[in-house]
Short mmCIF file of C-alpha atoms in Angstrom, two decimals:
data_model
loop_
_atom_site.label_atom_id
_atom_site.label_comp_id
_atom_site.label_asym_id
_atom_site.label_seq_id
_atom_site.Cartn_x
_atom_site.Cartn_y
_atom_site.Cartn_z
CA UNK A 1 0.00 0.00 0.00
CA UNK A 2 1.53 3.61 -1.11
CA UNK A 3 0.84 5.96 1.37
CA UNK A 4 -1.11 9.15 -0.42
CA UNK A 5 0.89 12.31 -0.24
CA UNK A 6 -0.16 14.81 2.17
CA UNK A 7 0.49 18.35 2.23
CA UNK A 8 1.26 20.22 6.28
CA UNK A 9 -1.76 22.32 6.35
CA UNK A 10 0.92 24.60 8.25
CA UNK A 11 4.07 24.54 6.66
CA UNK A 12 3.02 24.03 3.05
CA UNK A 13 5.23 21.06 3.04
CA UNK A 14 4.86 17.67 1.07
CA UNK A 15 4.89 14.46 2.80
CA UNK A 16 5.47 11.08 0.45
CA UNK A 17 7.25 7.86 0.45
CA UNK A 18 10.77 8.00 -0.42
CA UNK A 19 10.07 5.57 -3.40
CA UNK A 20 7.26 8.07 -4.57
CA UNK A 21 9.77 11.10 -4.03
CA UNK A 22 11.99 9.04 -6.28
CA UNK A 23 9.13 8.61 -8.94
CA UNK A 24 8.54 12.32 -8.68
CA UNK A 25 12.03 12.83 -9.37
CA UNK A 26 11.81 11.11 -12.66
CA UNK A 27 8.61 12.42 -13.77
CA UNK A 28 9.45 16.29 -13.41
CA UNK A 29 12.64 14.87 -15.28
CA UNK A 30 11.07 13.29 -18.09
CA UNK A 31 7.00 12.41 -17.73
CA UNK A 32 7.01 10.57 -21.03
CA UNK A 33 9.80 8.39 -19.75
CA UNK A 34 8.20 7.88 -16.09
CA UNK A 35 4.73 7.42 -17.46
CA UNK A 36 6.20 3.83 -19.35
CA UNK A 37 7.91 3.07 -16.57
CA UNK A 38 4.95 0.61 -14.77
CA UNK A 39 6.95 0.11 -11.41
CA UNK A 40 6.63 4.33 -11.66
CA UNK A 41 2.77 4.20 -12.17
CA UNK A 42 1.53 3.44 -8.63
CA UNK A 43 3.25 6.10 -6.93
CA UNK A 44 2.73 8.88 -9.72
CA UNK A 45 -0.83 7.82 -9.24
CA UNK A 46 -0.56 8.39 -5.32
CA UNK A 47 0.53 11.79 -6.09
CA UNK A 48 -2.44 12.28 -8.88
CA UNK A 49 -4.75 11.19 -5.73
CA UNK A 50 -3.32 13.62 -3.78
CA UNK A 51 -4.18 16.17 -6.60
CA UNK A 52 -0.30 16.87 -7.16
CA UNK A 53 -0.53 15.61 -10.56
CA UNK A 54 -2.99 16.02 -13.41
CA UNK A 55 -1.91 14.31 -16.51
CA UNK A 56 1.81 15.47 -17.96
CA UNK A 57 0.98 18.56 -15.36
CA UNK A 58 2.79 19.19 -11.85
CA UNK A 59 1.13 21.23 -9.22
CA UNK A 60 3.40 24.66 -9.42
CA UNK A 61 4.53 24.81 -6.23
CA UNK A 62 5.93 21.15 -6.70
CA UNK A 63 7.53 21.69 -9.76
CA UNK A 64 9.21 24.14 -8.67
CA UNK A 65 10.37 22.39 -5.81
CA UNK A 66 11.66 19.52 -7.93
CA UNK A 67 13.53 22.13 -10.34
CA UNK A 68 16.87 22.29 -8.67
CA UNK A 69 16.27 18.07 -7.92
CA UNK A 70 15.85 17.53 -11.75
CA UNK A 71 19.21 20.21 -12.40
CA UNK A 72 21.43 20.43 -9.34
CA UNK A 73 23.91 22.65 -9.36
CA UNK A 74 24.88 20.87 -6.23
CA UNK A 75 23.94 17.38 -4.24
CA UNK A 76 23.97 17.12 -0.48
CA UNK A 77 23.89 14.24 1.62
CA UNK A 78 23.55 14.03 5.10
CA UNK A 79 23.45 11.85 7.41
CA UNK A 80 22.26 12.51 11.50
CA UNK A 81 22.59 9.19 13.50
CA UNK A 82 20.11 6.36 11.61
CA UNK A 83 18.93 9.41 9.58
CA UNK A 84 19.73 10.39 6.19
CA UNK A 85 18.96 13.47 4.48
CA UNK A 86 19.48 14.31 0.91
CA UNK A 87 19.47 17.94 -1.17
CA UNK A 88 19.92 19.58 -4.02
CA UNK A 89 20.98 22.78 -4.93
CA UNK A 90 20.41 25.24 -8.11
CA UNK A 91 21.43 28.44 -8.18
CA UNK A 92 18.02 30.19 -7.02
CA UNK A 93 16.68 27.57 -5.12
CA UNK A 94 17.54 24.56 -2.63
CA UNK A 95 15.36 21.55 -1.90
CA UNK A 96 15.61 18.78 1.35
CA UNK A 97 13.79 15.65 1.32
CA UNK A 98 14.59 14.47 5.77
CA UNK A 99 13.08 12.23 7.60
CA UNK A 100 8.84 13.09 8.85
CA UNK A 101 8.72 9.52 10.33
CA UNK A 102 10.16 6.12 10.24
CA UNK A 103 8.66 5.79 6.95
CA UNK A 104 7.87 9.03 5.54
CA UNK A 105 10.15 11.93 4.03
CA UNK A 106 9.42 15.80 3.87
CA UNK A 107 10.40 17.45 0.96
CA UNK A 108 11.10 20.90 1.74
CA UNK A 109 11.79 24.07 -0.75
CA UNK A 110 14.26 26.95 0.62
CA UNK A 111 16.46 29.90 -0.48
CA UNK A 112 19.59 27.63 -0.53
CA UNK A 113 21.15 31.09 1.97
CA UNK A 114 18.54 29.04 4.56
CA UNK A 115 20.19 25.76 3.98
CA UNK A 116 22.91 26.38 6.67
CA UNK A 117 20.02 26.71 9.07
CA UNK A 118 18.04 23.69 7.86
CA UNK A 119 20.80 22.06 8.19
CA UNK A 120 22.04 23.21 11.92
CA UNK A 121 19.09 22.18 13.16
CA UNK A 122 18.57 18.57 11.53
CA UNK A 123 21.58 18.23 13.89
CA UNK A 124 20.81 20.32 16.86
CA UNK A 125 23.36 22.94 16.63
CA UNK A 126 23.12 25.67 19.04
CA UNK A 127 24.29 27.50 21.98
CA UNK A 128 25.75 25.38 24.49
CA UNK A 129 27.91 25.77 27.39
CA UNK A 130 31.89 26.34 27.20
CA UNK A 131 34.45 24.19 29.42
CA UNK A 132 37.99 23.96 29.46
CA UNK A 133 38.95 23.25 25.44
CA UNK A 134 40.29 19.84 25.31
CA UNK A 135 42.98 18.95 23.26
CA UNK A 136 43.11 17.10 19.87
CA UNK A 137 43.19 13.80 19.59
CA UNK A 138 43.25 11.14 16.77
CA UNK A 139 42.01 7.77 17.14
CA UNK A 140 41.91 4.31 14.92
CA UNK A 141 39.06 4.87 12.52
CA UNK A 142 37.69 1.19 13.52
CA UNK A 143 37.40 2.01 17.10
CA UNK A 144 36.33 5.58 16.70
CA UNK A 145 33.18 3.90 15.04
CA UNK A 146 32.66 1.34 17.38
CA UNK A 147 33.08 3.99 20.03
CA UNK A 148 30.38 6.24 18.04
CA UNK A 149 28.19 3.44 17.88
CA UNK A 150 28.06 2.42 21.34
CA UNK A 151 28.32 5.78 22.85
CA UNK A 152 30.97 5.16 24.87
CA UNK A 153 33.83 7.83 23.68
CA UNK A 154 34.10 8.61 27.72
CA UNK A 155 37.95 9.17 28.46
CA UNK A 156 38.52 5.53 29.61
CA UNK A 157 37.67 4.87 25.78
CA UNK A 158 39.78 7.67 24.87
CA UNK A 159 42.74 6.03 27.01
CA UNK A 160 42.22 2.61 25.92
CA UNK A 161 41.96 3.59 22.53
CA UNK A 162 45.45 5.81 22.82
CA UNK A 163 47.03 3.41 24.78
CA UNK A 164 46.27 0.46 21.39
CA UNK A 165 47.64 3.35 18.97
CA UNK A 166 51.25 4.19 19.77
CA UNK A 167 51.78 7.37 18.54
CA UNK A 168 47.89 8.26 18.86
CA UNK A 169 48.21 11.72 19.72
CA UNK A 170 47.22 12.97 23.36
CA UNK A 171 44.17 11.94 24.87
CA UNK A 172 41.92 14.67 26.94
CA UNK A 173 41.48 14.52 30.18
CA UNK A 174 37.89 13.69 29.60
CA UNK A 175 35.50 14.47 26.83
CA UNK A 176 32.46 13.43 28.13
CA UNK A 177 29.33 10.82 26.30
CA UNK A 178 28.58 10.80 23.01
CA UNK A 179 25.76 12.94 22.49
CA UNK A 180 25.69 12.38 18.61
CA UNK A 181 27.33 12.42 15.20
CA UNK A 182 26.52 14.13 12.25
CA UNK A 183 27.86 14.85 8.23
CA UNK A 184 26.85 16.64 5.08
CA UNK A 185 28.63 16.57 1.59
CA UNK A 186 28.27 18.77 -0.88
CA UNK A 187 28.90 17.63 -4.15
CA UNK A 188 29.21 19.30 -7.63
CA UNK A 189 30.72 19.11 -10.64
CA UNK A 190 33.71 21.38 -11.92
CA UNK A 191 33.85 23.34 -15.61
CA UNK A 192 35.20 20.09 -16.64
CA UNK A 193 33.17 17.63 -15.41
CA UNK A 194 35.16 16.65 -12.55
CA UNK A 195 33.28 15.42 -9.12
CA UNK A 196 34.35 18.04 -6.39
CA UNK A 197 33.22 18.71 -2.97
CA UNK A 198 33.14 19.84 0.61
CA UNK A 199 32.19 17.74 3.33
CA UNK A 200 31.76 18.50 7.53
CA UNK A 201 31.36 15.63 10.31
CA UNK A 202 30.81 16.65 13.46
CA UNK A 203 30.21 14.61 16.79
CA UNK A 204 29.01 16.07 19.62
CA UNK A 205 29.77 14.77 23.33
CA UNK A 206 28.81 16.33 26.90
CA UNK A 207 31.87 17.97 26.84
CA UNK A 208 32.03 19.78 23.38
CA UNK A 209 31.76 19.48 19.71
CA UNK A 210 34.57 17.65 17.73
CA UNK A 211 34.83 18.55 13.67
CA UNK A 212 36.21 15.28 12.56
CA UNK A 213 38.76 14.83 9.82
CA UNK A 214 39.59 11.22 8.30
CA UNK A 215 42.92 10.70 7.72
CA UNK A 216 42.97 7.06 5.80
CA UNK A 217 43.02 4.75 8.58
CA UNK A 218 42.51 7.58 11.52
CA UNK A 219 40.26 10.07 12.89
CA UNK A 220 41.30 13.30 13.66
CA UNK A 221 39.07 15.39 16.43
CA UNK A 222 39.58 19.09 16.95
CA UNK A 223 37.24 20.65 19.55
CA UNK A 224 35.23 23.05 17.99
CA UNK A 225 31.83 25.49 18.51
CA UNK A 226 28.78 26.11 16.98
CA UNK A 227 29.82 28.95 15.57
CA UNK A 228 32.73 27.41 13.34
CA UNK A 229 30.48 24.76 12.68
CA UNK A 230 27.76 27.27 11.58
CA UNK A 231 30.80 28.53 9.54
CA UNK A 232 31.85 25.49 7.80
CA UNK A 233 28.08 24.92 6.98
CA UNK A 234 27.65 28.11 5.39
CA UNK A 235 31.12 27.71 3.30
CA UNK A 236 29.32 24.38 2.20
CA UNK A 237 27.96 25.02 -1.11
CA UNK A 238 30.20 25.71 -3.83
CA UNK A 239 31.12 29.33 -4.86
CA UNK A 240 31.52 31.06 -8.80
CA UNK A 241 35.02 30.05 -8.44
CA UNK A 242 34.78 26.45 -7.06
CA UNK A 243 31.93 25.85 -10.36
CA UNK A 244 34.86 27.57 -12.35
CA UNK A 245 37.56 25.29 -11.17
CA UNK A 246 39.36 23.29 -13.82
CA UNK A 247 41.34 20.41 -13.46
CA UNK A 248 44.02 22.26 -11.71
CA UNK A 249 45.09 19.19 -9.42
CA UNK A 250 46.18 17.50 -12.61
CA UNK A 251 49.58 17.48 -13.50
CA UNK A 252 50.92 20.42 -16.03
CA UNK A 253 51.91 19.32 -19.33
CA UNK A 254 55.53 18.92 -19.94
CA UNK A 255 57.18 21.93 -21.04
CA UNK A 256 58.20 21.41 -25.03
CA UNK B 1 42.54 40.49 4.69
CA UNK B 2 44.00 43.66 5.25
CA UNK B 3 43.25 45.32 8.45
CA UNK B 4 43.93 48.93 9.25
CA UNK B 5 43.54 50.58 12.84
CA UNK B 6 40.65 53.00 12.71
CA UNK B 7 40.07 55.62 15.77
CA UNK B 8 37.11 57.87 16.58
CA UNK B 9 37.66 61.10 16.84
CA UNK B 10 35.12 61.67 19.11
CA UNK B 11 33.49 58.43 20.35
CA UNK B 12 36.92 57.19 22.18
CA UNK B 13 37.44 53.98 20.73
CA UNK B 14 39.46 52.57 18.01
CA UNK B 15 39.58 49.17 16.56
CA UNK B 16 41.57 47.33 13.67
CA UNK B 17 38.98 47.06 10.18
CA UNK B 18 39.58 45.82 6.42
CA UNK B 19 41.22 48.51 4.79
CA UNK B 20 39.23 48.37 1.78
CA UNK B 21 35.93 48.85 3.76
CA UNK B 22 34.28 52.33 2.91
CA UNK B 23 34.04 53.84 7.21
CA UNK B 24 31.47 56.46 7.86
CA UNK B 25 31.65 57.73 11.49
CA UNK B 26 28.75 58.99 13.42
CA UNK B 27 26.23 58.29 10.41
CA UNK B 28 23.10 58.42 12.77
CA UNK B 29 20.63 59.79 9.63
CA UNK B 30 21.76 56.60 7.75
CA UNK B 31 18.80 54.24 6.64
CA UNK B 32 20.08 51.21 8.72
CA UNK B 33 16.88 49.65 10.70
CA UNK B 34 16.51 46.75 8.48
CA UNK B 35 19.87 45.58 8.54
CA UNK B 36 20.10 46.41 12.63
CA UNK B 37 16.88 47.31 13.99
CA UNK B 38 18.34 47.83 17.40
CA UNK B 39 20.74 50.54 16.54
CA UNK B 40 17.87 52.88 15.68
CA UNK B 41 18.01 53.71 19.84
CA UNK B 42 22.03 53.40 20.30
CA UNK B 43 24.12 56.27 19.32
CA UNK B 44 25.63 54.78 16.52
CA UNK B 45 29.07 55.68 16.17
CA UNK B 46 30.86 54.13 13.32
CA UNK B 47 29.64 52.19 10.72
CA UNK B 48 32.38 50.10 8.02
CA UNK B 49 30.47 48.93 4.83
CA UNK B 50 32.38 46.25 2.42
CA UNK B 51 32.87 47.41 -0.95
CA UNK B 52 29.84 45.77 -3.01
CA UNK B 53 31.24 43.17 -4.97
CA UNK B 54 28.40 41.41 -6.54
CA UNK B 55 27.34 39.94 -2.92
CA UNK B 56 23.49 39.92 -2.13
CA UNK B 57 24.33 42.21 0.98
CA UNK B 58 27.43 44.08 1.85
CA UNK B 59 28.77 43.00 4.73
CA UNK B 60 28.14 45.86 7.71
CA UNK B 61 29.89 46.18 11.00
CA UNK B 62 28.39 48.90 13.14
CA UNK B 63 30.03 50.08 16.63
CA UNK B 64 27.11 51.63 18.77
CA UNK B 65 26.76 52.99 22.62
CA UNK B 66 24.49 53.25 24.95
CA UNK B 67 24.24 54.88 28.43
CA UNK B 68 23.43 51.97 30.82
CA UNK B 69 22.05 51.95 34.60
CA UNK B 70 24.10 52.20 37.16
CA UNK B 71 22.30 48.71 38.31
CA UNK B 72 22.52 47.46 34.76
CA UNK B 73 24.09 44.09 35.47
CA UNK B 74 25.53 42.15 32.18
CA UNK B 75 23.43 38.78 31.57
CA UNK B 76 20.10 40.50 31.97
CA UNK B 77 21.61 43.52 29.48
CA UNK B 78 22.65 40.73 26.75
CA UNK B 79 18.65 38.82 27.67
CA UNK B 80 17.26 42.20 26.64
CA UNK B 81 19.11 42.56 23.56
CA UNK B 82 18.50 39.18 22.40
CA UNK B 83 14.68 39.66 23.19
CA UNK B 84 14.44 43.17 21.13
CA UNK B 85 16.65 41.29 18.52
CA UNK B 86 14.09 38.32 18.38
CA UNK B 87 11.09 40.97 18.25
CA UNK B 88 12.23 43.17 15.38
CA UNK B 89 13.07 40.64 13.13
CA UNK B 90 11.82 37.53 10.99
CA UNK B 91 12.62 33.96 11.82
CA UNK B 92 15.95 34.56 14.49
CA UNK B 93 17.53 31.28 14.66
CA UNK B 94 20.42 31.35 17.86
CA UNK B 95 23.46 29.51 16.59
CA UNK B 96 25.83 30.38 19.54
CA UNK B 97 26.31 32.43 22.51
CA UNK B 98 29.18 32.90 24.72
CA UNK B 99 30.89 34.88 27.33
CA UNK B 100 33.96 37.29 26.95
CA UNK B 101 36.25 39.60 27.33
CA UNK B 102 37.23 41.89 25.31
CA UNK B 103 39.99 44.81 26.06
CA UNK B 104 39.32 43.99 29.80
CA UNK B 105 35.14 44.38 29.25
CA UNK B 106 33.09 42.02 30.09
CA UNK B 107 30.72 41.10 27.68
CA UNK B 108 29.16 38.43 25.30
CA UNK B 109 29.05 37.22 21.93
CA UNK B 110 25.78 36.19 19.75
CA UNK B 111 26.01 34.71 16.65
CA UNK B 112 22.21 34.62 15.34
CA UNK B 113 20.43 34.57 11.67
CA UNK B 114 17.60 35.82 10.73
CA UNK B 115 14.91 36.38 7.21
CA UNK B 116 15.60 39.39 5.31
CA UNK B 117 12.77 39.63 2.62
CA UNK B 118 14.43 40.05 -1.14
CA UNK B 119 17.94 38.73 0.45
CA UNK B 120 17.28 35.98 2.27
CA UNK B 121 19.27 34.83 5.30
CA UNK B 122 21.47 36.84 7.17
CA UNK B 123 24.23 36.44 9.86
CA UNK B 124 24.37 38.62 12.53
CA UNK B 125 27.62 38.73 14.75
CA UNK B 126 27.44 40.67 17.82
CA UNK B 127 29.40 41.33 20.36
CA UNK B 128 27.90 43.29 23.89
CA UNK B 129 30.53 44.64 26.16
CA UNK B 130 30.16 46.76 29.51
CA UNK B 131 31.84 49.44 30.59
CA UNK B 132 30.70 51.16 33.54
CA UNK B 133 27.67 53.39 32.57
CA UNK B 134 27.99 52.84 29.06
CA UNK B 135 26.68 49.27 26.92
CA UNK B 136 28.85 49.25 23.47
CA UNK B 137 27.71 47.24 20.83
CA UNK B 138 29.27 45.97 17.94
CA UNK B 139 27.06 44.04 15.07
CA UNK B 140 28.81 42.50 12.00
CA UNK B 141 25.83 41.89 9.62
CA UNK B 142 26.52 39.76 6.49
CA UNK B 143 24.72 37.29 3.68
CA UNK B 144 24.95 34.05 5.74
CA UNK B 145 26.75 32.44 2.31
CA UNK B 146 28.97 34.94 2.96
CA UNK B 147 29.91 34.98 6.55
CA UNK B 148 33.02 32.66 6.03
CA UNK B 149 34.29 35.38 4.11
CA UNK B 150 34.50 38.14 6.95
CA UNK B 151 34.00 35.75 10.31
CA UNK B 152 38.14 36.31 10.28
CA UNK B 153 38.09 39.74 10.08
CA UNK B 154 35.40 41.20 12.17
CA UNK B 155 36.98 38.78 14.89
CA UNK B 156 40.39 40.37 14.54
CA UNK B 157 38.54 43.98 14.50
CA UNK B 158 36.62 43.17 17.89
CA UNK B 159 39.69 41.73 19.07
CA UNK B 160 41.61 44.98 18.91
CA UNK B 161 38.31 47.14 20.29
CA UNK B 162 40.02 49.23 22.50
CA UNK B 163 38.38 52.62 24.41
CA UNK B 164 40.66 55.05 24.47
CA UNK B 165 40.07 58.78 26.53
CA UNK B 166 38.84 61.15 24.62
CA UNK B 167 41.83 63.28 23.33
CA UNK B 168 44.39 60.88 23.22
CA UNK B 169 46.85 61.23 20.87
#
């Protein structure tokens, strides 16, 4: 059974099954393609039920929601705990699908200058108390997750986790429970068609916030606050110059 | 980014700004309520405007004062603030807040965003210091896109706010 799509009364905002987002997706792309498509069918005729659709035509407001999905100037990903969260970017306009429910997504339209808020609070940034700023530390990738996982990056796991790493960097004298972790990515392509992109993880114990770095087989933690975190978010997207980029990494031709 | 120590003649304070930001000093008749609402009732003192460069908003960083209760004590004077700030704007989303010092004042820092219609979001930096009698306030307004761009510099200028007696060389 395909769940109809509702529209919040309060927010404006659509509510669908991620497999009838996806059928959306390719519709606004290319309807004559979608409507042959008969695994499509069902959920494009959820969203007709739902009086989103009428034939080849999209309600407005949802096509131009789907715009910057169909032409992204940029993709996002993130991912808070269990949850994931994708986006997409054009250059007037941003669009989230997160998590309503277990099941459900909402697909919300936004200036993308509001993404850096959208995304703060998917992940509960915000004011929080200061303590003594904790050193650096990096940790073996394997254990950082399993530490992540069970919640237990307390300084005994810190220690232990040192201790097994010789040359692990310091340990701090305590950096409290694991309150949660967090990424996005931003990905685009370059002039040339090259994948770039930017990408923050954050995790976020009693003590403070860590922006996380991964170094091959390690994870690097620098303490950090919510307001370089609100900084890296809005540094996220790409700018003129990152869309101009060429292949600049790649080596120069030999000189003649 | 260039910075370049700017003094008020009259306001007794100087602080370190980009040198290629255009500095007007005591512009109280400037149009500035709906970038900073709350200036409209602080003697505005100095206000340093980036040079537009194609951005949806200049960047802005205005240095107001205020005369402040003798009773006046910090925490409830930063509460108030935030309050008006939350009032006289659209959609004010708190990102951080913390305590500090700044040439020997005691005072906080916000960081907050709010809706600006036909711009969009916008990052508001502010920092609230005491001293004695008198509340100074400086706000570094920007595109929220575009905050990475200045965060370094407005830091550096509030980092070398100094008050200085009025006449010094």
């Amino acid at each position: 059974m395909i769940p109809v799509p509702r529209v919040e009364p309060a927010t404006g905002t659509l509510v669908l099954a991620p497999a009838t987002f996806d059928a959306l997706a390719a519709f606004a792309a290319d309807p004559a393609a979608a409507r042959g498509d008969h695994r499509l069918e069902p959920h494009l005729a959820a969203v007709e039920n739902a009086g989103l659709l009428s034939g080849d035509s999209l309600d407005p407001g949802l096509g131009a929601t789907l715009e910057p999905v169909v032409a992204p100037v940029c993709r996002l990903a993130l991912r808070h705990e269990a949850h994931h969260s994708r986006g997409w970017v054009s250059s007037v306009t941003a669009s989230l699908l997160v998590p309503a429910d277990a099941e459900l997504r909402r697909l919300v339209r936004l200036h993308p200058s509001f993404l850096p808020e959208a995304l703060a609070k998917l992940a509960a940034l915000g004011p929080r108390t200061r303590g003594a700023t904790p050193s650096s530390l990096r940790i073996p990738e394997a254990t950082f997750e399993h530490l992540v996982r069970t919640a237990a990056l307390d300084s005994d796991a810190v220690e232990r986790a040192r201790d097994a790493t010789p040359g692990g960097g310091q340990a701090p004298p305590s950096v409290g429970r694991v309150r949660g972790s967090w990424s996005v990515e931003a990905e685009w392509l370059d002039s040339v068609g090259e994948t770039r992109g930017r990408r923050v993880e954050v995790l976020d114990t009693e003590q403070t916030l860590w922006m996380l770095r991964r170094t091959g087989s390690e994870v690097e933690l620098s303490p950090t606050s919510p307001t370089a975190v609100w900084r890296a978010l809005a540094g996220l997207l790409p700018s003129d110059g990152d869309l101009r980029a060429g292949p600049s990494r790649r080596p120069a031709a030999p000189h003649a | 980014m260039d910075l370049i120590l700017s003094s008020h003649p009259s306001a007794g304070f100087e602080l370190p700004l980009p040198a290629s930001w255009i500095q007007i000093e005591a512009p109280n008749d400037l149009p500035l309520p709906d970038l900073d609402p709350d200036a409209r009732d602080a003697e505005i003192a100095l206000v340093a405007v980036q040079p537009d460069g194609g951005q949806p908003l200049p960047a802005v960083l205005v240095v107001a004062s205020e005369p402040i209760a003798a009773t006046t004590q910090l925490d409830p004077w930063v509460d108030t603030n935030l309050d008006e700030l939350r009032r006289s704007v659209n959609r004010l989303f708190v990102v951080d807040a913390e305590p500090v010092q700044v040439d020997g004042l005691p005072g906080w820092r916000t960081l907050t965003q709010y809706a600006v219609e036909d711009i969009g979001a916008v990052t508001l930096e502010r920092w609230l210091l005491l001293a004695g009698r008198r509340g100074w306030t400086i706000s570094a307004v920007t595109g929220t896109l575009e905050y990475p761009e200045i965060a370094e510099a407005t830091s550096a200028a509030v980092a070398g706010f100094r008050l200085v007696a009025h006449g010094a060389p």
